[in-house]
CSV table of C-alpha atoms and ligand atoms in Angstrom, one decimal:
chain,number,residue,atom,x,y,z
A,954,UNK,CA,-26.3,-1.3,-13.2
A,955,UNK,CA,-23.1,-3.2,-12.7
A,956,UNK,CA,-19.9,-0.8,-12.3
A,957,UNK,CA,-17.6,-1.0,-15.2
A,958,UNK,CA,-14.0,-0.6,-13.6
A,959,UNK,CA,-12.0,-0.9,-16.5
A,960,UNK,CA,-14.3,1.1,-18.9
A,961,UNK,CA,-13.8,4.0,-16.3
A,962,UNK,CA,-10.1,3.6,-16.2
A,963,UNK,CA,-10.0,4.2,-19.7
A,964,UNK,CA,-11.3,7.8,-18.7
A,965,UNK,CA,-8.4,8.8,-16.8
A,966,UNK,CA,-5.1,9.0,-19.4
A,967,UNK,CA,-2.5,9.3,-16.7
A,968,UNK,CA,-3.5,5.7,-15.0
A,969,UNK,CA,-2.3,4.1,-17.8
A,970,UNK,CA,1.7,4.5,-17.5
A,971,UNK,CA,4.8,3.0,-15.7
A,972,UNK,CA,6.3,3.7,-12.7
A,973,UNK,CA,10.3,2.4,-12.4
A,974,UNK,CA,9.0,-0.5,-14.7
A,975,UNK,CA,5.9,-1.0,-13.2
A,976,UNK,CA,2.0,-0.6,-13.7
A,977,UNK,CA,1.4,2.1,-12.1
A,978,UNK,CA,-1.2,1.5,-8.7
A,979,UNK,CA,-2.3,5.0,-7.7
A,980,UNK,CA,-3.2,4.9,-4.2
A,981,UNK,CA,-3.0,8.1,-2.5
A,982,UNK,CA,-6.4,9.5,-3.6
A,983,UNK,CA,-6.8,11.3,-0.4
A,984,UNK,CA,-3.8,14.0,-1.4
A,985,UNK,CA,-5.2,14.2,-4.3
A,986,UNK,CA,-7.6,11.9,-7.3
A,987,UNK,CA,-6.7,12.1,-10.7
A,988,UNK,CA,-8.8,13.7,-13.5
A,989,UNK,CA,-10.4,12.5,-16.4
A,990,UNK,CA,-10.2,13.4,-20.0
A,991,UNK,CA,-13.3,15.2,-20.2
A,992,UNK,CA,-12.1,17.6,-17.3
A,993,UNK,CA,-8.7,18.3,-18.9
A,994,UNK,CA,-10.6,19.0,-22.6
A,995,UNK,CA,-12.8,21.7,-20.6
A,996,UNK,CA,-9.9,23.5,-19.5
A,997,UNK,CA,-8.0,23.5,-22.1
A,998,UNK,CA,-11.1,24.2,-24.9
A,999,UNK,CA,-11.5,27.3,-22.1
A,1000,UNK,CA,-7.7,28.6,-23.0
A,1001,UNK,CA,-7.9,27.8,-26.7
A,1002,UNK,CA,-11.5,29.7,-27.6
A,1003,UNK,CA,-12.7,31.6,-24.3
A,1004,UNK,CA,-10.0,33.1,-22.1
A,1005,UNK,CA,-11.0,36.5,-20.6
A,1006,UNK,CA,-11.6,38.1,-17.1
A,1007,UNK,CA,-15.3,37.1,-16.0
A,1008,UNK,CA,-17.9,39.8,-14.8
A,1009,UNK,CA,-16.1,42.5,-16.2
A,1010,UNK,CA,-16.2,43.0,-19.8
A,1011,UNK,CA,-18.8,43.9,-22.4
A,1012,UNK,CA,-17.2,41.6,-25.3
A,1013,UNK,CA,-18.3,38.1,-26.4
A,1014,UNK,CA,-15.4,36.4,-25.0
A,1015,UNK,CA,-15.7,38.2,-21.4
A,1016,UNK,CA,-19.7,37.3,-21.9
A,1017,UNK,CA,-19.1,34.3,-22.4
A,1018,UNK,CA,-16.3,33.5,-19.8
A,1019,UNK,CA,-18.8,35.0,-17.4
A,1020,UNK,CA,-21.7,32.2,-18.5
A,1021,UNK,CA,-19.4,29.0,-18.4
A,1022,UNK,CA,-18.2,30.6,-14.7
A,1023,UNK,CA,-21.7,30.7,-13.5
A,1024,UNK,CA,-22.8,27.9,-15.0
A,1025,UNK,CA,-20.2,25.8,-13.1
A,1026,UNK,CA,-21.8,27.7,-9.9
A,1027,UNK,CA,-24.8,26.1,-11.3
A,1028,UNK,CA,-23.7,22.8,-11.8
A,1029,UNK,CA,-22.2,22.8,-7.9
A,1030,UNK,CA,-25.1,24.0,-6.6
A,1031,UNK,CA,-27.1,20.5,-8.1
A,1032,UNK,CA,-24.5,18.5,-7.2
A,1033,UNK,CA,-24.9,18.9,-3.7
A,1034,UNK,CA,-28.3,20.5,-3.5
A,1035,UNK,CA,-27.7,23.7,-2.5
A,1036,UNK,CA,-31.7,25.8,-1.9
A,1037,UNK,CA,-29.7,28.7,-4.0
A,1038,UNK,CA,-26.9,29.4,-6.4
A,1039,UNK,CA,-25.9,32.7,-4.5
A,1040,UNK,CA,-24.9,30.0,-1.7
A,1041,UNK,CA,-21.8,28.8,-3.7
A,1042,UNK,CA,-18.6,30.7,-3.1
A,1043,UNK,CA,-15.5,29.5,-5.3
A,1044,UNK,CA,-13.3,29.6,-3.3
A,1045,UNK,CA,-9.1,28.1,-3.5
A,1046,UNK,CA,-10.0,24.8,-1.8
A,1047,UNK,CA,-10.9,23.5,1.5
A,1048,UNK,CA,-8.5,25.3,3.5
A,1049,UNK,CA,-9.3,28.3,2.4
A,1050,UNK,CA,-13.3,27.6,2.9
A,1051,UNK,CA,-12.3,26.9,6.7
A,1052,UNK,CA,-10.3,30.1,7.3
A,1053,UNK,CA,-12.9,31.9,5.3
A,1054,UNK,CA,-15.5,30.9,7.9
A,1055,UNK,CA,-13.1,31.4,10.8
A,1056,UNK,CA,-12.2,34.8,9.6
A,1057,UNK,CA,-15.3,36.3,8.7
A,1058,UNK,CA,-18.3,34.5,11.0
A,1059,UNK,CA,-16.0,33.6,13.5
A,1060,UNK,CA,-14.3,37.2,13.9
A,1061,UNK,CA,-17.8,38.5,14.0
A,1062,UNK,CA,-19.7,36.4,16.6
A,1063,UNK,CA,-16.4,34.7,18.9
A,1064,UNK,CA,-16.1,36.4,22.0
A,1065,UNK,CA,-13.4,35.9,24.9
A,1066,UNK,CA,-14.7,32.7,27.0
A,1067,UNK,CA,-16.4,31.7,24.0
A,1068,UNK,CA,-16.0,28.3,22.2
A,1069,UNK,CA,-15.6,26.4,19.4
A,1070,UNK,CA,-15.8,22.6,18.8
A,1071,UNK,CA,-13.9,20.1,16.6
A,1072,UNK,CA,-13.4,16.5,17.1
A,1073,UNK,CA,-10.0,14.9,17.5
A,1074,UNK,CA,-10.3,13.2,14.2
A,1075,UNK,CA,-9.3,16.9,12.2
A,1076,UNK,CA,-7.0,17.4,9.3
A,1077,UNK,CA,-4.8,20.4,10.4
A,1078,UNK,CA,-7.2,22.5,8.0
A,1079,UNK,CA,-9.6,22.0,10.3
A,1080,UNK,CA,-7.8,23.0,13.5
A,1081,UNK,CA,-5.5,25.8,12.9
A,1082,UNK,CA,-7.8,28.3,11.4
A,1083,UNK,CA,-9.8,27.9,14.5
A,1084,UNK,CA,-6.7,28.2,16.9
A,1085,UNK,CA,-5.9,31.4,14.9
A,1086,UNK,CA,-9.4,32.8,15.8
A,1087,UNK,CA,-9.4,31.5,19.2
A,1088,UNK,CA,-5.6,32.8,19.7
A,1089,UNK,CA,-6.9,35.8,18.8
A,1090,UNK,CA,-10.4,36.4,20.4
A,1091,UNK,CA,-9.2,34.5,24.1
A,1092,UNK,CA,-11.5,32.1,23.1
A,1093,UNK,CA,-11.4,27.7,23.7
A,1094,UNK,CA,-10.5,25.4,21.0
A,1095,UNK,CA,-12.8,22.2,22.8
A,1096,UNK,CA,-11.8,18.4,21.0
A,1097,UNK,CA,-14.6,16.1,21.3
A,1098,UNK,CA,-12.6,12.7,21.7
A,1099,UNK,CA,-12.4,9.9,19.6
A,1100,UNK,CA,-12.3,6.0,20.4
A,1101,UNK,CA,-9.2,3.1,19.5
A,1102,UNK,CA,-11.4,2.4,16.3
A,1103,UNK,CA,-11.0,6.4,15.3
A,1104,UNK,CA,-15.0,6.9,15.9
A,1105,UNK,CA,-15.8,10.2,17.7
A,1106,UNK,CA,-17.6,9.8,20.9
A,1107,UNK,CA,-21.1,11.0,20.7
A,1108,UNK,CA,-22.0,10.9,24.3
A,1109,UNK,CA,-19.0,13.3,25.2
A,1110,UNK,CA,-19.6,15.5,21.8
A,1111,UNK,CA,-23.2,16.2,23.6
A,1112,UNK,CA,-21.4,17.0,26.9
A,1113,UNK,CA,-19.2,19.6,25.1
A,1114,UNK,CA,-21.9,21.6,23.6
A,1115,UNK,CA,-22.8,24.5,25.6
A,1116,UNK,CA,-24.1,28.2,25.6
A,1117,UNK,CA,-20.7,29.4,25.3
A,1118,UNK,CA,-20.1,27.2,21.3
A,1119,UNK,CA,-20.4,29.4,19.0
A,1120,UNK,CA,-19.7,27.0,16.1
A,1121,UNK,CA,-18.9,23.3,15.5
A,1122,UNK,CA,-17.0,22.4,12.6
A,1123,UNK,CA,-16.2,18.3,11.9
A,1124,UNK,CA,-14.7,16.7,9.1
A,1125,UNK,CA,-17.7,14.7,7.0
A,1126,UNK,CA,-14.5,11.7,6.5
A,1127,UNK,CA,-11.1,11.6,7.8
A,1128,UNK,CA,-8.4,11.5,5.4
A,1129,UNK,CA,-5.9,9.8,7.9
A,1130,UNK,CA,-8.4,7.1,9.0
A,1131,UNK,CA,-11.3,6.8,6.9
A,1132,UNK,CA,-14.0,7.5,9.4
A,1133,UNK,CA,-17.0,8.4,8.3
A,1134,UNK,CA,-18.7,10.4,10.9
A,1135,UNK,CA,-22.2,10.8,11.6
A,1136,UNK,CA,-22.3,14.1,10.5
A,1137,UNK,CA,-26.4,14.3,10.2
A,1138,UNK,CA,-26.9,13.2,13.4
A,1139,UNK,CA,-24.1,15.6,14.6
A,1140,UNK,CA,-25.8,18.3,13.1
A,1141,UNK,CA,-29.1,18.0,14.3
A,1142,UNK,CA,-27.8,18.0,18.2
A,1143,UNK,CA,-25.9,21.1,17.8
A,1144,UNK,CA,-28.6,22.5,16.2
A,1145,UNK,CA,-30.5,21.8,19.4
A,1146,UNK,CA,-28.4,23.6,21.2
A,1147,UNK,CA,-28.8,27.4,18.5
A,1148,UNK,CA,-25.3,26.2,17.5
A,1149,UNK,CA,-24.3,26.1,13.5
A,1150,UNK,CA,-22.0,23.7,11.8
A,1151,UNK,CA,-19.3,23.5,9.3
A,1152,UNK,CA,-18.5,20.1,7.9
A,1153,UNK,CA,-15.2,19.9,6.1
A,1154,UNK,CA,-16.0,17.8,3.7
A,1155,UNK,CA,-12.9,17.3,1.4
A,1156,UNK,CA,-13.1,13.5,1.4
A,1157,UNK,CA,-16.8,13.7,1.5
A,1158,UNK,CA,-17.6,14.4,-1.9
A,1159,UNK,CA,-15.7,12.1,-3.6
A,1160,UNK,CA,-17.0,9.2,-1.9
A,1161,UNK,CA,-20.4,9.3,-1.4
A,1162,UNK,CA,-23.5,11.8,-2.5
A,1163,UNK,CA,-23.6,14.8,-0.6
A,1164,UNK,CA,-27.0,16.7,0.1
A,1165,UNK,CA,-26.7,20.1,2.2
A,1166,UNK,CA,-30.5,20.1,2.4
A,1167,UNK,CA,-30.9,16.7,3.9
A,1168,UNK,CA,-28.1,17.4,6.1
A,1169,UNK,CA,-28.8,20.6,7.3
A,1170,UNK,CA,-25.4,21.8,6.7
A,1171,UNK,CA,-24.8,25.3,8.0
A,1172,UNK,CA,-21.6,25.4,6.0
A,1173,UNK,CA,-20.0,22.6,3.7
A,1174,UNK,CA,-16.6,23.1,2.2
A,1175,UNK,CA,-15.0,21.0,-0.1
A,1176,UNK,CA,-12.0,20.6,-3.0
A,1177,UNK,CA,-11.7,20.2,-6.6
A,1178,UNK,CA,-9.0,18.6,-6.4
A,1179,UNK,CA,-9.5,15.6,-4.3
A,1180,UNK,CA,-13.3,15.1,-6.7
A,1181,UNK,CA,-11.4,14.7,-10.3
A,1182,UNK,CA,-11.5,18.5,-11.1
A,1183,UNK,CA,-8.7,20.7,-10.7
A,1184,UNK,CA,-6.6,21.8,-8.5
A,1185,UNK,CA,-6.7,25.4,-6.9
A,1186,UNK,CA,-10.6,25.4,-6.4
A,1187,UNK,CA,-13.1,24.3,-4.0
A,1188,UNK,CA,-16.3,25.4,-2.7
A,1189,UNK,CA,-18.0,27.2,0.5
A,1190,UNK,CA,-21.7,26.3,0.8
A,1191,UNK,CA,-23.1,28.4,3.6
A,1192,UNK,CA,-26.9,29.3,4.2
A,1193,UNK,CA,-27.8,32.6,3.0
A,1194,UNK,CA,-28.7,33.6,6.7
A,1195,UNK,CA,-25.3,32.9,7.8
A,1196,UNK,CA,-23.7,34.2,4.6
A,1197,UNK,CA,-25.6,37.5,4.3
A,1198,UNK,CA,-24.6,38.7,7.6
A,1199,UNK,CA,-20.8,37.7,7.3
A,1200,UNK,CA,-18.0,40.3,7.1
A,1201,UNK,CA,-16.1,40.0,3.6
A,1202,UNK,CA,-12.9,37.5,3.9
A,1203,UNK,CA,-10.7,39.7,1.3
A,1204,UNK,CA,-11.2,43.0,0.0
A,1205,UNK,CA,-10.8,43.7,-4.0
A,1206,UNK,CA,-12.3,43.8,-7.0
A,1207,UNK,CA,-15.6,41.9,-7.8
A,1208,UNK,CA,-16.4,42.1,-4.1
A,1209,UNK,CA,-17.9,45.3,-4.4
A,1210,UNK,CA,-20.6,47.6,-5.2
A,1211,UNK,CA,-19.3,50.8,-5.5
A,1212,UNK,CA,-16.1,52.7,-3.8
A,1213,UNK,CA,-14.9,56.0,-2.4
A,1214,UNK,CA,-12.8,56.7,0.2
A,1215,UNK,CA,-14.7,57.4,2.3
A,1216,UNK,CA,-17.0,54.0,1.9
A,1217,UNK,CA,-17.3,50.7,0.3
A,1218,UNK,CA,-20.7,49.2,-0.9
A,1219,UNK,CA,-20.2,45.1,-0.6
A,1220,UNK,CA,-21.3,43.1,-3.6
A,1221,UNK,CA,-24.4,40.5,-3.1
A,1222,UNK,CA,-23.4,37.1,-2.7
A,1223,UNK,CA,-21.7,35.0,-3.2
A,1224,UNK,CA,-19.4,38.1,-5.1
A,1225,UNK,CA,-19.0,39.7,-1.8
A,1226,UNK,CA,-16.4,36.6,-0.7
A,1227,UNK,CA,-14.6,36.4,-4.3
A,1228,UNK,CA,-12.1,39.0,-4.5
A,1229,UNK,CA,-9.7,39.7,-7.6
A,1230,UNK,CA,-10.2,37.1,-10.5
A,1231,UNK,CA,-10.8,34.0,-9.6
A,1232,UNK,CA,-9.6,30.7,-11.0
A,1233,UNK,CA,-12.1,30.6,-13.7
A,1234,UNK,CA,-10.6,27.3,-15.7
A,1235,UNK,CA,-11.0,25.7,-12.5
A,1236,UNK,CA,-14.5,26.8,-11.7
A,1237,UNK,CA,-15.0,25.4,-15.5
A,1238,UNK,CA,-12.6,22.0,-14.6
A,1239,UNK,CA,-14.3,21.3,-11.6
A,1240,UNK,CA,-18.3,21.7,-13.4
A,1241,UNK,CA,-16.9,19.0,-16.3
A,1242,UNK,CA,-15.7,17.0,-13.2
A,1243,UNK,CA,-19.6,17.4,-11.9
A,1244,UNK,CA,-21.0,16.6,-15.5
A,1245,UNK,CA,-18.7,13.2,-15.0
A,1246,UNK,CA,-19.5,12.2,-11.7
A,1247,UNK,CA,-23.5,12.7,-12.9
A,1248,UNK,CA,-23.1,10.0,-15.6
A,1249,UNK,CA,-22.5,7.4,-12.7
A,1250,UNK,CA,-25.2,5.5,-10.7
A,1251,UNK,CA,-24.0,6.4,-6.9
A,1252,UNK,CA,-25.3,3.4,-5.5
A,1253,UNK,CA,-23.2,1.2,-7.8
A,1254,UNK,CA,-20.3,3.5,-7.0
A,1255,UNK,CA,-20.7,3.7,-3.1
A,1256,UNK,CA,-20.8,-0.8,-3.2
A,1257,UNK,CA,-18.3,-0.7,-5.3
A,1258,UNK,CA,-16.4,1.6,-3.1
A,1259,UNK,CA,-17.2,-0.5,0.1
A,1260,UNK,CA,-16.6,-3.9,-1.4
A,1261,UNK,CA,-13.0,-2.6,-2.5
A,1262,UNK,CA,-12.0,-1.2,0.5
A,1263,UNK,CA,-13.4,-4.2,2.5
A,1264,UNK,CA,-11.5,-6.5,0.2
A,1265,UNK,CA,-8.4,-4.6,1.0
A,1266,UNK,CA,-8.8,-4.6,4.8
A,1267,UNK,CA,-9.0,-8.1,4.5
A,1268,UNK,CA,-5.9,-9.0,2.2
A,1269,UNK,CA,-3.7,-6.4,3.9
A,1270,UNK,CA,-4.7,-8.4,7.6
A,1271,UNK,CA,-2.8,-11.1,6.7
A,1272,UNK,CA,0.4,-9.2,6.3
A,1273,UNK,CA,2.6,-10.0,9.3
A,1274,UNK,CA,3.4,-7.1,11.9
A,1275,UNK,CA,1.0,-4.9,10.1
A,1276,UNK,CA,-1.3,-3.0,12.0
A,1277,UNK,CA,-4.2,-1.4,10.9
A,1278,UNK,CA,-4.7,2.4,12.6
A,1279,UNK,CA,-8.7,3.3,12.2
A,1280,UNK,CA,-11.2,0.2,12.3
A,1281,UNK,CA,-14.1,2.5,12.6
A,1282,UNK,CA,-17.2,0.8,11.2
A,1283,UNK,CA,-18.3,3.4,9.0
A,1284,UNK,CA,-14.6,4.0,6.3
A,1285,UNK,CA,-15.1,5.2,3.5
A,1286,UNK,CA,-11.4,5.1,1.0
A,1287,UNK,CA,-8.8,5.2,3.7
A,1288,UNK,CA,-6.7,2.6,4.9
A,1289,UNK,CA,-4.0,3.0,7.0
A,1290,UNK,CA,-1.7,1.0,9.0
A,1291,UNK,CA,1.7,0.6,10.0
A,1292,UNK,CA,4.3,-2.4,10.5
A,1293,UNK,CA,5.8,-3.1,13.6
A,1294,UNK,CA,9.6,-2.0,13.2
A,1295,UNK,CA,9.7,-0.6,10.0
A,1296,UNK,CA,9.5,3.2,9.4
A,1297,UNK,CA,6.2,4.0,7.0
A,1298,UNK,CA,8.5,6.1,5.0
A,1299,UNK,CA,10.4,3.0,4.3
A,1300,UNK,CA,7.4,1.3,3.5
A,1301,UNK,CA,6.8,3.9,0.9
A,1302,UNK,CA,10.0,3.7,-0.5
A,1303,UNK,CA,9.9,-0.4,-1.2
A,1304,UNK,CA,6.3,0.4,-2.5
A,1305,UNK,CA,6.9,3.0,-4.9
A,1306,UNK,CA,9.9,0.5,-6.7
A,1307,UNK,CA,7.0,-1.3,-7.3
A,1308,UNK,CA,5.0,1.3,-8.6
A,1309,UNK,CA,2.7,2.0,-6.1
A,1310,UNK,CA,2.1,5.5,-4.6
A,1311,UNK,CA,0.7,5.6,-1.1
A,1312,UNK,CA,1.2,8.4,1.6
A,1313,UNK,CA,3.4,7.9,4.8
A,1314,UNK,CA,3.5,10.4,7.3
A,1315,UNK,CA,1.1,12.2,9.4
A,1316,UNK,CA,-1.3,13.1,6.9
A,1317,UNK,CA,-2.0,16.4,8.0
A,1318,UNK,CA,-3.4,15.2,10.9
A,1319,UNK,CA,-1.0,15.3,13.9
A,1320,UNK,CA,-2.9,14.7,16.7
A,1321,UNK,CA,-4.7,11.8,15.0
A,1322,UNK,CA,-1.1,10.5,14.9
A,1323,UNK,CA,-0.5,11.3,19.0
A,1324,UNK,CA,-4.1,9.5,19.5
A,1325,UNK,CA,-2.6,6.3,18.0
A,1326,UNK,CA,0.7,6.4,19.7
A,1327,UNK,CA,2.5,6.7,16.3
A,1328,UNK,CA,4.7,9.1,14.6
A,1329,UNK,CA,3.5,8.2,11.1
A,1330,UNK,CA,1.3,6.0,9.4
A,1331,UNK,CA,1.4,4.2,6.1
A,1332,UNK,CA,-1.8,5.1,3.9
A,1333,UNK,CA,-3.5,3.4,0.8
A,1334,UNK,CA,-6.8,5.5,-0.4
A,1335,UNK,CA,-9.0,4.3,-3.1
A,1336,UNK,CA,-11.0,5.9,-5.8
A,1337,UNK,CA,-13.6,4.2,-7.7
A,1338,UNK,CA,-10.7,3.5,-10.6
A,1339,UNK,CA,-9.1,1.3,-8.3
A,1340,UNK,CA,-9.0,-2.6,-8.7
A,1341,UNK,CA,-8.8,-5.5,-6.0
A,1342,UNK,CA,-5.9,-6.4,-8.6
A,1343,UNK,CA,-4.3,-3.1,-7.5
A,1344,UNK,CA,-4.9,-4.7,-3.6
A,1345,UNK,CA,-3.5,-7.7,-4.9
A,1346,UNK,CA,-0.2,-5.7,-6.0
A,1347,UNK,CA,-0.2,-4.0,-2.7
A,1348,UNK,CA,-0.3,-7.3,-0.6
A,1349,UNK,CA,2.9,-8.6,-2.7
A,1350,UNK,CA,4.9,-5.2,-2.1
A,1351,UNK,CA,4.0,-5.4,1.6
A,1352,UNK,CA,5.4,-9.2,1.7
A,1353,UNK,CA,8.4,-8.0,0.4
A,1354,UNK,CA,8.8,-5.0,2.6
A,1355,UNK,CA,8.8,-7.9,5.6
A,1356,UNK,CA,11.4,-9.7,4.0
A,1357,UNK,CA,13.7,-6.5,3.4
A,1358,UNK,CA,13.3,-5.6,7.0
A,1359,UNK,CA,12.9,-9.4,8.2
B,839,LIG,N1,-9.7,18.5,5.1
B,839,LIG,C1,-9.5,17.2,4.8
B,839,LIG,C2,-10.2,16.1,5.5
B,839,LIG,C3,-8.5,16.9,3.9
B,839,LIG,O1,-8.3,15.6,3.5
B,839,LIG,C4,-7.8,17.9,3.2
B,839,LIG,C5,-6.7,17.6,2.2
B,839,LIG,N2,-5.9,16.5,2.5
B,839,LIG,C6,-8.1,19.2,3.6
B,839,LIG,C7,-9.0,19.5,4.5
B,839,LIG,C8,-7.4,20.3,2.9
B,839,LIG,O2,-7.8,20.4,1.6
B,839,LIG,P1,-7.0,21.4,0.6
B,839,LIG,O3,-5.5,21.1,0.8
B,839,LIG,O4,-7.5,21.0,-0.8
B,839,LIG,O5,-7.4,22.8,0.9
């Protein structure tokens, strides 16, 4: 089945507006994708005939806040394949998946001299929460390098894993280059070595079809925000050996059993990690964003996808004194570049009088930025509501950024 472009841009209300006089060409999908109708109805039908604290009351509307809550659990758990329901943790979003894992398994089982492994390719997300831990514990932050196309370098990732790792954790795509990493692969070699993983995979989901089973995921964290659901939810998927034994992340209400003062009985999961009330019309924004995604045929998406962002690599080439910054050959979304003596901020500036919003800066992702020998980068991300047109658009605003800075 061919993928309709313009029938699924009728899905998403705020695509259709003007920016400064312009179409507008939303291009900075990796901060953040925009949501369809169907995901905005959900919440608000929530507000209007459901709103009510979940797992606590004995009325209808508490009852049934509690179903549509763990029926969005439900609908997570098949969207990525998850062996058990007790597996998915709402959580905030990515970030606070990652400090979750740091915090809880990592306080438990990092020791002084220990280690932990991340590539050189991480959003900050996925590097300060373990700097915190190994700050803390006298433990080794190790960066497996990457390459000038932004690929990490398998052979030195094998050299780096030891008796002394105690986890891995590596972003499944990079939002500041597009790489897609071999994460499977990746996986199964620590693995080899006794060693678990966290993928942080934020600009995963969105992209392509994500299976924690085929993947062997030890953890897999991810956002609502950046998949057409809401903001201020994500997900923790961790295996119920690893998740069982861990610490709770927060102590309050729902995350327990029974108190005294003299001892607390932890909930079962995934309560035990979901303290206080949680965002519940996210939970139920980010299961309608699931119910979406379902209706699509992921193989028409994924070449759609890929033909897009090739097209766009392509058109943007001929731009004089741009550079491109991440040629790996597995991208997925994410292209980003800068011009040769023209600040990206700039190049932001002359875009978004035309209309088109793109990031510029570091993209969360500083040492990416040092890697490349450049403060900042310009970046165009893509989400399957995107149109070569929308390239096309781009191209002209970049010609005319040359002849403003000449
Ligand atoms: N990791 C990656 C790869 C990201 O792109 C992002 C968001 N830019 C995050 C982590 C953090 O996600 P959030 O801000 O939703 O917690």
């Amino acid at each position: 089945m061919l993928f309709d472009v313009e029938r699924v841009r009728k899905d998403f209300p705020i695509l259709n507006q003007r920016v400064h006089g312009n179409p507008l060409v939303y291009l900075d999908n990796a901060a953040t994708s925009q949501k369809p109708r169907v995901v905005l109805e959900a919440m608000k039908r929530y507000y209007e005939t459901v709103n009510s604290n979940v797992h606590r009351g004995v009325h209808y509307l508490s009852e049934q806040a509690t179903a549509d809550y763990e029926h969005a659990r439900t609908k997570v758990q098949r969207f990525i394949n998850a062996p058990h329901v007790h597996e998915v943790v709402f959580v905030r979003g990515t970030t606070e998946g990652i400090n979750l894992v740091a915090q809880s398994y990592g306080r438990k089982n990092v020791e002084k001299g220990d280690e932990v492994l991340i590539s050189g390719l991480e959003h900050h997300s996925n590097i300060v929460p373990w700097q915190i831990l190994c700050d803390e514990k006298g433990a080794r932050l190790r960066i497996v390098p990457i390459n000038d196309s932004g690929e990490i370098v398998l052979e030195e990732y094998e050299k780096l894993l030891n008796n002394k790792t105690k986890i891995v954790s590596l972003g499944h795509v990079s939002n500041a280059l597009g790489t897609v990493n071999p994460i499977k692969r990746m996986i199964a070699t620590a693995h080899r070595f006794g060693i678990p993983v966290l993928i942080d995979g934020a600009q995963g989901v969105p992209h392509m079809k994500v299976d924690v089973q085929d993947l062997n995921a030890d953890f897999y964290v991810f956002s609502g925000h950046k998949m057409f659901g809401p903001t201020g939810i994500g997900i923790l998927y961790g295996k119920t050996e690893f998740l069982d034994a861990m610490p709770p992340f927060q102590g309050g209400g729902d995350m327990i059993k029974s108190v005294t003062f003299e001892k607390t009985v932890y909930n079962d999961l995934p309560y035990k990690f979901e303290a206080g009330t949680p965002n519940i019309e996210g939970a139920i924004g980010m299961g309608a964003a699931i119910d979406y995604l379902h209706e699509f045929d992921w193989n028409s998406v994924s070449a759609y996808e890929a033909d897009l962002l090739s097209y766009a690599t392509d058109s943007v080439s001929v731009v004089k004194k741009l550079r491109l910054v991440g040629t790996a050959a597995e991208k997925a979304g994410v292209l980003s570049f800068v011009i040769d003596g023209v600040h990206p901020h700039d190049v932001g500036t002359i875009l978004d009088r035309e209309g088109i919003a793109i990031r510029t800066g570091h993209h969360c992702a500083q040492p990416v930025m040092q890697r490349f020998g450049v403060p900042a980068t310009a970046r165009a991300s893509f989400a399957f509501y995107n149109m070569k047109s929308e390239v096309d658009t781009l191209v002209k605003a970049l010609y005319k950024v040359n002849e403003v800075f000449g």
